[in-house]
Amino acid sequence: MLRPYDMDRVMITGPKKLQEKVIKELHKLSILHIVDHSKSELADIGEPLETANTFSETIVKIRSLITTLNIQKEDVKFEFKGSLLEINQTTKKLNEEAGKNLDELKIIEDKISKNENIKQELEILKNVDVPLESFSSYKSLAYFTGYLEGNDLSSIGKELSGITEKFMLSQSAIGKKTFIALFIDANSKDQANNILRKVNFSSVNFANIGNLRGSASYNLERIEKENAKFESQSNNIKKRLEKLGQEHKSFLITAEDILSKELEKAEAPLKFAATPSSFLIKGWVPSNNMENVINKLNKITGDKISIYHEHAKEKDNVPIKLKNPIYAKPFEFFMDLYSMPRYKEFDPTLLMFITYPIFFGFMLGDMGYGIVSFALFYLLKKKIPKASALFNILLISSVSSTIFGLMYGEIFGLEEIGHFAIPHLLSRTHEVFTMLYIAIGIGVFQVNLGLALGFINVMKDHGLSKAIYEKASWFVLQIGVALIALSSLNMIVLPSFVGIAFLVISIAMLFKGEGIRGIIELPSILTNILSYARLMAIGLSSVSLAVVINEMSFGFFEKGGFAILTGILILIIGHTINIVLGLFGSFLHSLRLHYVEFFGKFFQ
């Protein structure tokens, strides 16, 4: 359990006609890690199965439908008993139906968009008492439409009167600007343009109302009625699409999953070596499954393929398959975040299953906080099933927090309720140094456990002497420091030179094992161990803040009246914030102690 699975290198070769059978059986067993073949003079890269294009096209259609119908991907329990042909046919029908509705929706939305553009122009003209058909091209008549700053048009009218009597000027106030519509004799167009330019006239072009007749107000009312009708039609189509999505949601999600697997099988030969008549698969299989794989493949092919296998060698680039009991599996999530162990190296997943919740509970340690966080993570696990591994870790850690809360005799920072003191084994608020000693003791234990695991790793890879110099030297160093400290405190009767001798020997061993790097890293053993003091510090800060929140709220309770409501709000908001801070702190610092202080001693 503390090491990944032993792996065997395997090569499977046989005639092309058996290739599909072999692929299906290997996919069913889910046991082979394929090594991609690179093109060479001896063998080309294989070609996908004939069904690959069909599967690929159908998957594209299904994914398009899932997006179009706004289907949220989630775990569904739907057993499709039909054939792959039926999946293809059903997908085609759904695609046609959805496409028909989408085409209708696009036409309607284009009409709404066009009407909205017309409405914008009509809104400008609704207070101008001029028929819309007037805004057309005439040989004898020109017109100008646009904005002027201010609303005094008397000077413009006088100037226009000076060039012709054949003009009409309409105006409408829009905010701080004035909209004007000027109709004038075509022969006076250029002179009118010069007059308007002098008063900073800003022209507006009405491109969408050329075919309209009657007043702007009348047309506005008509278009609003049209848009209401179009909106109703649009909503009906959207409801049809929503209904289509709900009715076929399970089918589409299941069909995508089925076809993704089929496409994976159909494209598998792209990773194989191939000749015109044969195929070759290279990969890795866990050693304990090798016999079963051989028997299954020989059975379905009638012993017409060749299977060669051998145990992994020292310098092989071996894929890692972790071997952990089901209860520790969720903690593999932390290994995915960090890095997989090397082949034959220790896998710390099981150790994290034991120590991580202890660290988390040691810090958060409150019955109330533990119960609340358990309920929260349970709900989140239901809502986000894809993150179930993380939430399983947090659920276990919440249970640990509740247990430590029982040991500390704490519930929402309270050590007594009324006049009843909650029984406890240890008080964080009153036994701070005891908590510190325990935290440092945990650090000593885990750091040395890491060194012991590192000793075994180095011994297996490089021999006993290398392990003694590189890893055992740290044990000798700690013994020397401990002897010097104990003799200085008169706790043992021992000459001081004994401890110093251990220190000198350890430094020499480190230099022999790790060179100058080992000497530079000498202080790290102390800093690593002292880093575990955060177990006490984070926990103490959490309970201290809880106590402050309780004291503040109780002060308001004593005042009575509306102050009680304020006290309740302080309790709810304060403890909510403290729980969030406590969860983040406990989660991250527990992880850091493993990644930095523990893994660094044995994990590469």
Coordinates of C-alpha atoms in Angstrom, one line a residue:
M1 CA 0.0 0.0 0.0
L2 CA 2.9 2.4 0.6
R3 CA 4.3 1.9 -2.9
P4 CA 2.7 2.1 -6.4
Y5 CA 1.8 -1.1 -8.3
D6 CA 4.6 -3.2 -9.8
M7 CA 4.4 -2.8 -13.6
D8 CA 5.3 -5.1 -16.5
R9 CA 6.3 -3.9 -20.0
V10 CA 4.1 -5.6 -22.6
M11 CA 4.2 -5.9 -26.4
I12 CA 1.1 -7.3 -28.2
T13 CA 1.3 -8.2 -31.9
G14 CA -1.0 -9.9 -34.3
P15 CA -2.8 -9.8 -37.7
K16 CA -4.8 -6.7 -38.5
K17 CA -8.1 -8.6 -38.7
L18 CA -7.8 -9.2 -34.9
Q19 CA -6.9 -5.6 -34.0
E20 CA -10.5 -4.4 -33.3
K21 CA -11.1 -7.4 -31.0
V22 CA -7.9 -6.8 -29.0
I23 CA -8.7 -3.0 -28.7
K24 CA -12.3 -3.7 -27.3
E25 CA -11.0 -6.3 -24.8
L26 CA -8.2 -4.0 -23.6
H27 CA -10.6 -1.1 -23.2
K28 CA -13.0 -3.3 -21.3
L29 CA -10.2 -4.4 -18.9
S30 CA -9.0 -0.7 -18.5
I31 CA -5.6 -2.0 -17.5
L32 CA -3.2 -1.0 -20.3
H33 CA -1.1 2.2 -20.4
I34 CA -0.3 2.6 -24.1
V35 CA 3.1 3.9 -25.1
D36 CA 2.7 5.9 -28.3
H37 CA 4.7 4.6 -31.3
S38 CA 6.9 6.9 -33.3
K39 CA 7.1 6.4 -37.0
S40 CA 10.2 4.5 -38.1
E41 CA 11.6 2.7 -41.2
L42 CA 10.4 -0.7 -39.8
A43 CA 6.8 0.3 -38.9
D44 CA 4.4 3.1 -39.7
I45 CA 1.8 4.6 -37.3
G46 CA -1.5 2.7 -37.4
E47 CA -4.7 4.1 -38.9
P48 CA -8.0 4.7 -37.0
L49 CA -10.8 2.2 -37.4
E50 CA -13.4 2.8 -40.2
T51 CA -16.0 3.9 -37.6
A52 CA -13.9 6.7 -36.2
N53 CA -15.2 9.4 -38.7
T54 CA -18.9 8.4 -38.0
F55 CA -18.3 8.6 -34.2
S56 CA -16.5 11.9 -34.5
E57 CA -19.2 13.5 -36.6
T58 CA -22.0 12.3 -34.2
I59 CA -20.1 13.5 -31.1
V60 CA -19.8 17.0 -32.7
K61 CA -23.6 17.0 -33.3
I62 CA -24.3 15.8 -29.8
R63 CA -22.0 18.4 -28.2
S64 CA -23.6 21.1 -30.3
L65 CA -27.0 20.0 -29.2
I66 CA -25.9 20.0 -25.5
T67 CA -24.7 23.6 -25.9
T68 CA -27.7 24.8 -28.0
L69 CA -30.2 23.3 -25.6
N70 CA -28.3 24.7 -22.6
I71 CA -28.0 21.2 -21.0
Q72 CA -25.8 21.2 -17.8
K73 CA -23.5 18.2 -17.8
E74 CA -24.0 16.2 -14.6
D75 CA -24.1 12.6 -13.4
V76 CA -27.2 10.9 -14.9
K77 CA -28.6 7.5 -14.3
F78 CA -29.8 6.5 -17.8
E79 CA -29.2 3.1 -19.4
F80 CA -29.3 3.2 -23.1
K81 CA -30.0 -0.3 -24.5
G82 CA -30.1 0.7 -28.2
S83 CA -27.4 0.2 -30.8
L84 CA -24.8 2.8 -32.0
L85 CA -26.9 3.1 -35.2
E86 CA -29.9 4.1 -33.1
I87 CA -27.8 6.7 -31.3
N88 CA -26.8 8.1 -34.7
Q89 CA -30.4 8.2 -36.0
T90 CA -31.8 9.8 -32.8
T91 CA -29.1 12.4 -32.8
K92 CA -29.8 13.2 -36.5
K93 CA -33.6 13.7 -35.7
L94 CA -32.9 15.9 -32.7
N95 CA -30.4 17.9 -34.7
E96 CA -32.9 18.6 -37.5
E97 CA -35.6 19.5 -35.0
A98 CA -33.4 21.8 -33.0
G99 CA -32.0 23.3 -36.3
K100 CA -35.6 24.1 -37.5
N101 CA -36.4 25.9 -34.3
L102 CA -33.1 27.8 -34.3
D103 CA -33.7 29.0 -37.9
E104 CA -37.2 30.2 -36.9
L105 CA -35.7 31.9 -33.9
K106 CA -33.0 33.6 -35.9
I107 CA -35.6 35.0 -38.4
I108 CA -37.7 36.4 -35.6
E109 CA -34.8 37.9 -33.7
D110 CA -33.6 39.6 -37.0
K111 CA -37.0 41.1 -37.3
I112 CA -37.0 42.3 -33.7
S113 CA -33.5 43.8 -34.2
K114 CA -34.6 45.6 -37.4
N115 CA -37.6 47.0 -35.6
E116 CA -35.4 48.2 -32.7
N117 CA -33.3 50.2 -35.1
I118 CA -36.4 51.7 -36.7
K119 CA -37.7 52.6 -33.1
Q120 CA -34.5 54.5 -32.3
E121 CA -35.1 56.7 -35.3
L122 CA -38.8 57.1 -34.7
E123 CA -38.2 58.1 -31.1
I124 CA -36.3 61.1 -32.4
L125 CA -39.1 62.1 -34.8
K126 CA -42.1 61.4 -32.6
N127 CA -42.4 65.0 -31.5
V128 CA -41.8 66.4 -35.0
D129 CA -45.1 67.0 -36.8
V130 CA -43.9 65.9 -40.2
P131 CA -45.2 62.8 -42.1
L132 CA -42.4 60.1 -42.6
E133 CA -42.9 60.0 -46.3
S134 CA -41.5 63.6 -46.4
F135 CA -38.1 62.2 -45.6
S136 CA -37.6 61.0 -49.2
S137 CA -35.6 62.3 -52.2
Y138 CA -37.3 65.0 -54.3
K139 CA -36.0 67.0 -57.3
S140 CA -37.3 70.3 -56.1
L141 CA -37.0 69.8 -52.3
A142 CA -34.1 69.2 -50.0
Y143 CA -34.1 68.4 -46.3
F144 CA -31.7 68.5 -43.3
T145 CA -32.2 66.5 -40.1
G146 CA -30.0 66.7 -37.0
Y147 CA -29.1 68.4 -33.7
L148 CA -28.2 71.9 -32.6
E149 CA -26.9 73.1 -29.2
G150 CA -29.6 75.1 -27.4
N151 CA -33.1 75.9 -28.6
D152 CA -33.0 79.5 -30.0
L153 CA -33.8 79.1 -33.7
S154 CA -34.8 82.7 -34.4
S155 CA -31.4 83.7 -35.9
I156 CA -31.4 80.6 -38.2
G157 CA -35.0 81.4 -39.3
K158 CA -34.0 85.0 -40.2
E159 CA -31.0 83.8 -42.2
L160 CA -33.0 81.2 -44.1
S161 CA -35.7 83.9 -44.9
G162 CA -32.9 85.9 -46.4
I163 CA -32.2 83.3 -49.1
T164 CA -35.7 81.9 -49.8
E165 CA -39.2 82.0 -48.6
K166 CA -39.7 78.3 -49.6
F167 CA -38.7 76.5 -46.4
M168 CA -40.2 74.8 -43.3
L169 CA -38.4 74.4 -40.0
S170 CA -39.6 72.0 -37.3
Q171 CA -38.0 71.4 -34.0
S172 CA -38.1 69.1 -30.9
A173 CA -36.2 69.4 -27.6
I174 CA -34.2 66.3 -26.7
G175 CA -32.3 66.9 -23.5
K176 CA -30.0 69.9 -23.8
K177 CA -30.1 69.6 -27.6
T178 CA -32.7 70.6 -30.2
F179 CA -33.6 68.3 -33.0
I180 CA -34.5 70.1 -36.2
A181 CA -36.1 69.0 -39.5
L182 CA -35.5 71.6 -42.2
F183 CA -37.3 71.3 -45.6
I184 CA -36.1 73.9 -48.2
D185 CA -36.1 74.7 -51.9
A186 CA -33.5 72.5 -53.6
N187 CA -31.9 75.5 -55.3
S188 CA -31.1 76.9 -51.8
K189 CA -29.6 73.7 -50.5
D190 CA -25.9 74.7 -50.5
Q191 CA -26.7 78.1 -48.9
A192 CA -28.8 76.4 -46.2
N193 CA -26.0 74.0 -45.5
N194 CA -23.5 76.9 -45.0
I195 CA -25.9 78.5 -42.5
L196 CA -26.3 75.3 -40.5
R197 CA -22.6 74.6 -40.5
K198 CA -22.0 78.0 -38.8
V199 CA -24.2 77.0 -35.8
N200 CA -22.4 73.6 -35.3
F201 CA -25.3 71.6 -36.9
S202 CA -24.8 67.8 -36.3
S203 CA -26.5 65.8 -39.1
V204 CA -28.6 62.6 -38.4
N205 CA -29.2 60.1 -41.1
F206 CA -32.5 58.1 -41.1
A207 CA -31.6 55.0 -43.0
N208 CA -34.4 52.7 -41.7
I209 CA -37.6 54.7 -42.2
G210 CA -37.5 55.2 -45.9
N211 CA -40.5 52.9 -46.6
L212 CA -42.7 54.1 -43.8
R213 CA -45.7 56.3 -44.1
G214 CA -47.7 58.4 -41.7
S215 CA -46.6 59.9 -38.4
A216 CA -43.7 58.7 -36.2
S217 CA -46.0 58.2 -33.3
Y218 CA -48.4 55.9 -35.3
N219 CA -45.5 53.8 -36.6
L220 CA -43.9 53.6 -33.1
E221 CA -47.2 52.1 -31.7
R222 CA -47.4 49.7 -34.7
I223 CA -43.8 48.5 -34.3
E224 CA -44.2 48.0 -30.5
K225 CA -47.2 45.8 -31.2
E226 CA -45.2 43.9 -33.8
N227 CA -42.3 43.4 -31.4
A228 CA -44.6 42.1 -28.7
K229 CA -45.9 39.5 -31.1
F230 CA -42.4 38.6 -32.2
E231 CA -41.2 38.3 -28.5
S232 CA -44.1 36.0 -27.8
Q233 CA -43.1 33.8 -30.8
S234 CA -39.5 33.9 -29.7
N235 CA -40.4 32.8 -26.2
N236 CA -42.5 29.9 -27.6
I237 CA -39.6 28.7 -29.6
K238 CA -37.3 29.0 -26.6
K239 CA -39.8 27.0 -24.6
R240 CA -39.9 24.3 -27.3
L241 CA -36.1 24.1 -27.2
E242 CA -36.0 24.0 -23.4
K243 CA -38.6 21.1 -23.5
L244 CA -36.6 19.3 -26.1
G245 CA -33.5 19.6 -23.9
Q246 CA -35.3 18.4 -20.8
E247 CA -36.8 15.4 -22.7
H248 CA -33.5 14.3 -24.2
K249 CA -31.0 15.5 -21.6
S250 CA -30.2 12.0 -20.2
F251 CA -30.0 10.5 -23.7
L252 CA -27.5 13.2 -25.0
I253 CA -25.2 13.1 -21.9
T254 CA -25.2 9.3 -22.0
A255 CA -24.8 9.1 -25.8
E256 CA -21.8 11.5 -25.6
D257 CA -20.2 9.3 -22.9
I258 CA -20.8 6.1 -25.0
L259 CA -19.5 7.6 -28.2
S260 CA -16.5 9.2 -26.5
K261 CA -15.4 5.7 -25.4
E262 CA -16.1 4.2 -28.8
L263 CA -14.1 7.0 -30.5
E264 CA -11.3 6.4 -28.1
K265 CA -11.3 2.7 -29.1
A266 CA -11.6 3.6 -32.8
E267 CA -8.6 6.1 -32.6
A268 CA -6.4 3.8 -30.5
P269 CA -4.5 2.4 -33.6
L270 CA -3.0 5.9 -34.0
K271 CA -0.8 5.0 -31.0
F272 CA 0.2 1.6 -32.4
A273 CA 2.9 0.5 -34.8
A274 CA 1.5 -1.1 -38.0
T275 CA 2.4 -2.8 -41.2
P276 CA -0.1 -3.5 -44.1
S277 CA -1.0 -6.8 -42.4
S278 CA -0.2 -6.6 -38.7
F279 CA -0.2 -4.3 -35.6
L280 CA 2.0 -3.9 -32.6
I281 CA 0.9 -2.4 -29.2
K282 CA 3.5 -1.3 -26.6
G283 CA 2.6 -0.4 -23.1
W284 CA 2.5 -1.2 -19.4
V285 CA 0.3 -3.4 -17.3
P286 CA 0.3 -3.9 -13.5
S287 CA 2.2 -7.1 -12.8
N288 CA -0.6 -8.7 -10.8
N289 CA -3.0 -8.3 -13.7
M290 CA -0.6 -9.6 -16.4
E291 CA -1.8 -13.2 -16.3
N292 CA -5.4 -12.2 -16.5
V293 CA -4.7 -9.9 -19.5
I294 CA -2.9 -12.7 -21.4
N295 CA -5.7 -15.2 -20.7
K296 CA -8.4 -12.8 -21.8
L297 CA -6.6 -11.8 -25.0
N298 CA -5.7 -15.3 -26.0
K299 CA -9.3 -16.4 -25.4
I300 CA -10.9 -13.8 -27.7
T301 CA -8.3 -14.2 -30.5
G302 CA -8.0 -18.0 -30.3
D303 CA -4.3 -17.8 -29.4
K304 CA -3.5 -16.1 -32.7
I305 CA -1.6 -13.2 -31.2
S306 CA 1.8 -12.9 -29.6
I307 CA 2.2 -11.3 -26.1
Y308 CA 5.7 -10.6 -24.7
H309 CA 6.1 -9.1 -21.2
E310 CA 8.9 -8.4 -18.7
H311 CA 9.3 -6.7 -15.4
A312 CA 10.2 -3.0 -15.4
K313 CA 13.9 -2.3 -15.3
E314 CA 15.7 0.3 -13.2
K315 CA 16.0 3.0 -15.9
D316 CA 12.6 2.5 -17.5
N317 CA 10.2 5.4 -17.6
V318 CA 7.4 3.5 -15.9
P319 CA 3.8 5.0 -15.6
I320 CA 2.6 5.2 -12.0
K321 CA -0.6 3.5 -10.8
L322 CA -1.2 4.1 -7.1
K323 CA -2.2 1.3 -4.8
N324 CA -4.3 2.4 -1.9
P325 CA -7.3 1.0 0.1
I326 CA -10.6 2.5 -0.8
Y327 CA -10.8 4.6 2.4
A328 CA -7.5 6.3 1.5
K329 CA -8.3 6.9 -2.2
P330 CA -9.7 10.4 -1.8
F331 CA -6.2 11.6 -0.6
E332 CA -4.7 10.7 -3.9
F333 CA -6.2 14.1 -4.8
F334 CA -3.3 15.7 -2.9
M335 CA -0.8 13.6 -4.9
D336 CA -2.3 14.8 -8.2
L337 CA -1.9 18.4 -6.9
Y338 CA 1.8 17.8 -6.0
S339 CA 3.4 15.0 -8.1
M340 CA 3.2 11.3 -8.5
P341 CA 5.9 9.3 -6.6
R342 CA 8.6 7.7 -8.7
Y343 CA 8.3 4.0 -9.5
K344 CA 9.4 2.0 -6.4
E345 CA 9.3 5.2 -4.3
F346 CA 7.1 5.5 -1.3
D347 CA 3.6 6.7 -1.9
P348 CA 2.6 8.9 1.1
T349 CA -1.2 8.8 0.3
L350 CA -2.0 6.3 3.2
L351 CA 0.1 8.3 5.6
M352 CA -1.7 11.5 4.6
F353 CA -5.0 9.7 5.2
I354 CA -3.9 9.3 8.9
T355 CA -2.0 12.6 9.5
Y356 CA -3.8 15.2 7.4
P357 CA -7.1 15.0 9.3
I358 CA -5.2 15.0 12.6
F359 CA -3.5 18.2 11.7
F360 CA -6.7 19.8 10.4
G361 CA -8.6 18.8 13.6
F362 CA -5.8 19.9 15.9
M363 CA -6.1 23.4 14.4
L364 CA -9.9 23.8 13.8
G365 CA -10.8 21.7 16.9
D366 CA -14.3 22.9 17.8
M367 CA -17.4 20.7 18.0
G368 CA -19.7 23.5 16.6
Y369 CA -17.3 24.3 13.8
G370 CA -16.8 20.7 13.0
I371 CA -20.5 19.9 12.7
V372 CA -21.2 23.1 10.6
S373 CA -18.3 22.4 8.2
F374 CA -19.4 18.7 7.9
A375 CA -22.9 19.8 6.9
L376 CA -21.5 22.4 4.4
F377 CA -19.1 19.9 2.7
Y378 CA -21.8 17.3 2.6
L379 CA -24.1 19.7 0.7
L380 CA -21.3 20.8 -1.6
K381 CA -20.4 17.2 -2.4
K382 CA -24.0 16.7 -3.6
K383 CA -24.0 19.8 -5.6
I384 CA -20.5 19.3 -7.2
P385 CA -20.0 15.5 -7.6
K386 CA -16.9 16.0 -9.7
A387 CA -15.1 17.3 -6.7
S388 CA -16.2 14.4 -4.4
A389 CA -12.6 13.4 -3.7
L390 CA -11.8 16.8 -2.2
F391 CA -15.0 16.9 -0.3
N392 CA -14.5 13.4 1.1
I393 CA -11.2 14.6 2.5
L394 CA -12.9 17.6 4.0
L395 CA -15.7 15.5 5.5
I396 CA -13.1 13.3 7.2
S397 CA -11.3 16.4 8.4
S398 CA -14.5 17.9 9.8
V399 CA -15.1 14.7 11.8
S400 CA -11.6 15.0 13.1
S401 CA -12.3 18.7 14.1
T402 CA -15.4 17.5 16.0
I403 CA -13.4 14.9 17.9
F404 CA -10.7 17.4 18.8
G405 CA -13.5 19.8 19.8
L406 CA -14.6 17.1 22.3
M407 CA -11.1 16.7 23.6
Y408 CA -10.7 20.5 24.0
G409 CA -14.3 20.8 25.4
E410 CA -15.1 23.6 22.9
I411 CA -18.3 24.4 21.0
F412 CA -18.3 27.7 19.1
G413 CA -15.5 28.9 21.3
L414 CA -17.4 28.2 24.5
E415 CA -15.8 26.1 27.2
E416 CA -18.9 26.3 29.4
I417 CA -22.6 26.7 28.7
G418 CA -24.4 28.5 31.4
H419 CA -22.8 27.2 34.6
F420 CA -22.0 23.9 33.0
A421 CA -18.3 23.4 32.2
I422 CA -17.9 21.1 29.1
P423 CA -15.6 18.2 30.0
H424 CA -12.2 18.3 28.3
L425 CA -8.8 16.5 28.2
L426 CA -6.9 19.6 27.2
S427 CA -7.7 23.4 27.2
R428 CA -6.2 25.3 24.3
T429 CA -6.8 28.7 26.0
H430 CA -5.3 27.7 29.3
E431 CA -2.6 25.2 28.4
V432 CA -0.8 27.0 25.5
F433 CA 2.6 25.6 26.3
T434 CA 1.3 22.1 26.5
M435 CA -0.3 22.6 23.1
L436 CA 3.1 23.9 21.8
Y437 CA 5.0 20.9 23.1
I438 CA 2.5 18.5 21.5
A439 CA 2.8 20.4 18.2
I440 CA 6.6 20.3 18.3
G441 CA 6.5 16.6 19.3
I442 CA 4.3 15.9 16.2
G443 CA 6.9 17.7 14.1
V444 CA 9.8 15.7 15.5
F445 CA 7.9 12.5 14.8
Q446 CA 6.8 13.3 11.2
V447 CA 10.1 14.8 10.1
N448 CA 11.9 11.8 11.4
L449 CA 9.4 9.5 9.8
G450 CA 10.1 11.3 6.5
L451 CA 13.9 10.8 7.1
A452 CA 13.3 7.1 7.8
L453 CA 11.4 6.7 4.5
G454 CA 14.1 8.6 2.7
F455 CA 16.7 6.3 4.2
I456 CA 14.9 3.3 2.8
N457 CA 14.5 4.9 -0.6
V458 CA 18.2 5.8 -0.9
M459 CA 19.3 2.4 0.4
K460 CA 17.2 0.7 -2.4
D461 CA 18.5 3.0 -5.1
H462 CA 22.1 3.6 -4.0
G463 CA 23.0 1.2 -1.3
L464 CA 23.3 1.2 2.5
S465 CA 26.5 3.4 2.8
K466 CA 24.9 6.2 0.8
A467 CA 21.7 6.0 2.9
I468 CA 23.7 6.2 6.1
Y469 CA 25.7 9.3 4.9
E470 CA 22.7 11.1 3.3
K471 CA 19.9 10.3 5.7
A472 CA 21.1 8.7 8.9
S473 CA 23.4 11.7 9.4
W474 CA 20.3 13.8 10.3
F475 CA 19.4 11.4 13.1
V476 CA 22.9 11.7 14.5
L477 CA 22.6 15.5 14.2
Q478 CA 19.4 15.5 16.2
I479 CA 20.9 13.2 18.9
G480 CA 23.8 15.6 19.2
V481 CA 21.6 18.6 19.6
A482 CA 19.3 16.8 22.1
L483 CA 22.3 15.7 24.2
I484 CA 23.7 19.2 24.3
A485 CA 20.4 20.7 25.3
L486 CA 19.6 18.1 28.0
S487 CA 23.1 18.4 29.6
S488 CA 22.9 22.2 29.5
L489 CA 19.5 22.0 31.4
N490 CA 21.1 19.5 33.9
M491 CA 18.5 16.9 32.9
I492 CA 21.2 14.3 32.3
V493 CA 24.7 14.0 33.6
L494 CA 26.9 13.8 30.5
P495 CA 30.1 15.7 29.4
S496 CA 29.2 18.4 26.9
F497 CA 31.9 17.1 24.4
V498 CA 29.7 13.9 23.8
G499 CA 26.9 16.0 22.2
I500 CA 29.5 18.1 20.3
A501 CA 31.1 14.9 19.0
F502 CA 27.8 13.7 17.7
L503 CA 27.4 17.1 15.9
V504 CA 30.8 16.9 14.3
I505 CA 30.3 13.3 13.2
S506 CA 26.9 14.2 11.7
I507 CA 28.3 17.2 9.8
A508 CA 31.1 15.0 8.4
M509 CA 28.6 12.4 7.3
L510 CA 26.4 15.0 5.7
F511 CA 29.3 16.4 3.7
K512 CA 30.2 12.9 2.6
G513 CA 26.7 12.1 1.6
E514 CA 25.4 15.4 0.1
G515 CA 28.5 17.6 -0.2
I516 CA 28.3 21.3 0.4
R517 CA 24.5 21.3 0.0
G518 CA 24.1 19.1 3.1
I519 CA 26.1 21.7 5.1
I520 CA 24.0 24.6 3.8
E521 CA 20.8 22.7 4.8
L522 CA 21.9 22.1 8.4
P523 CA 19.6 24.6 9.9
S524 CA 16.6 23.2 7.9
I525 CA 16.0 20.3 10.3
L526 CA 15.3 22.8 13.2
T527 CA 13.2 25.1 11.0
N528 CA 11.2 22.2 9.7
I529 CA 10.4 20.9 13.2
L530 CA 9.6 24.4 14.6
S531 CA 7.3 24.9 11.6
Y532 CA 4.9 22.5 13.3
A533 CA 4.3 25.2 16.0
R534 CA 1.7 26.5 13.5
L535 CA -0.6 23.7 14.6
M536 CA -0.9 25.4 18.0
A537 CA -0.8 29.0 16.7
I538 CA -3.5 28.6 14.1
G539 CA -5.7 26.8 16.6
L540 CA -5.1 29.4 19.3
S541 CA -5.9 32.3 16.9
S542 CA -9.2 30.6 15.9
V543 CA -10.4 30.0 19.5
S544 CA -9.3 33.5 20.6
L545 CA -11.3 35.1 17.8
A546 CA -14.3 32.9 18.8
V547 CA -14.0 34.0 22.4
V548 CA -13.9 37.7 21.3
I549 CA -17.0 37.2 19.1
N550 CA -18.9 35.5 22.0
E551 CA -17.9 38.3 24.5
M552 CA -19.0 41.0 22.2
S553 CA -22.4 39.4 21.5
F554 CA -23.0 38.6 25.2
G555 CA -22.4 42.3 26.0
F556 CA -25.3 43.2 23.7
F557 CA -27.5 40.4 25.1
E558 CA -27.1 41.9 28.6
K559 CA -28.5 45.3 27.4
G560 CA -31.7 43.7 26.2
G561 CA -34.3 45.0 23.7
F562 CA -33.1 45.6 20.2
A563 CA -29.5 45.1 21.3
I564 CA -30.3 41.4 21.4
L565 CA -30.8 41.4 17.7
T566 CA -27.4 43.1 17.2
G567 CA -25.8 40.4 19.5
I568 CA -27.4 37.6 17.4
L569 CA -26.0 39.2 14.1
I570 CA -22.5 39.5 15.7
L571 CA -22.7 35.8 16.6
I572 CA -23.8 34.7 13.2
I573 CA -21.5 36.9 11.1
G574 CA -18.5 36.6 13.4
H575 CA -18.6 32.8 13.7
T576 CA -19.3 32.5 9.9
I577 CA -16.1 34.5 9.2
N578 CA -14.2 32.6 11.8
I579 CA -15.2 29.3 10.4
V580 CA -14.2 30.3 6.8
L581 CA -10.8 31.6 8.1
G582 CA -10.4 28.4 10.2
L583 CA -11.2 26.2 7.3
F584 CA -8.8 27.9 4.9
G585 CA -6.0 28.1 7.5
S586 CA -6.4 24.5 8.6
F587 CA -6.6 23.2 5.0
L588 CA -3.6 25.1 3.7
H589 CA -1.3 24.8 6.6
S590 CA -2.0 21.0 7.0
L591 CA -1.1 20.7 3.3
R592 CA 2.0 22.8 3.7
L593 CA 3.4 20.7 6.5
H594 CA 3.1 17.6 4.3
Y595 CA 4.4 19.1 1.1
V596 CA 7.3 21.1 2.5
E597 CA 8.4 19.6 5.9
F598 CA 7.4 16.0 5.3
F599 CA 7.7 15.2 1.6
G600 CA 11.0 17.0 1.3
K601 CA 12.7 14.3 3.4
F602 CA 12.0 11.4 1.0
F603 CA 9.9 12.4 -2.0
Q604 CA 11.5 13.5 -5.3

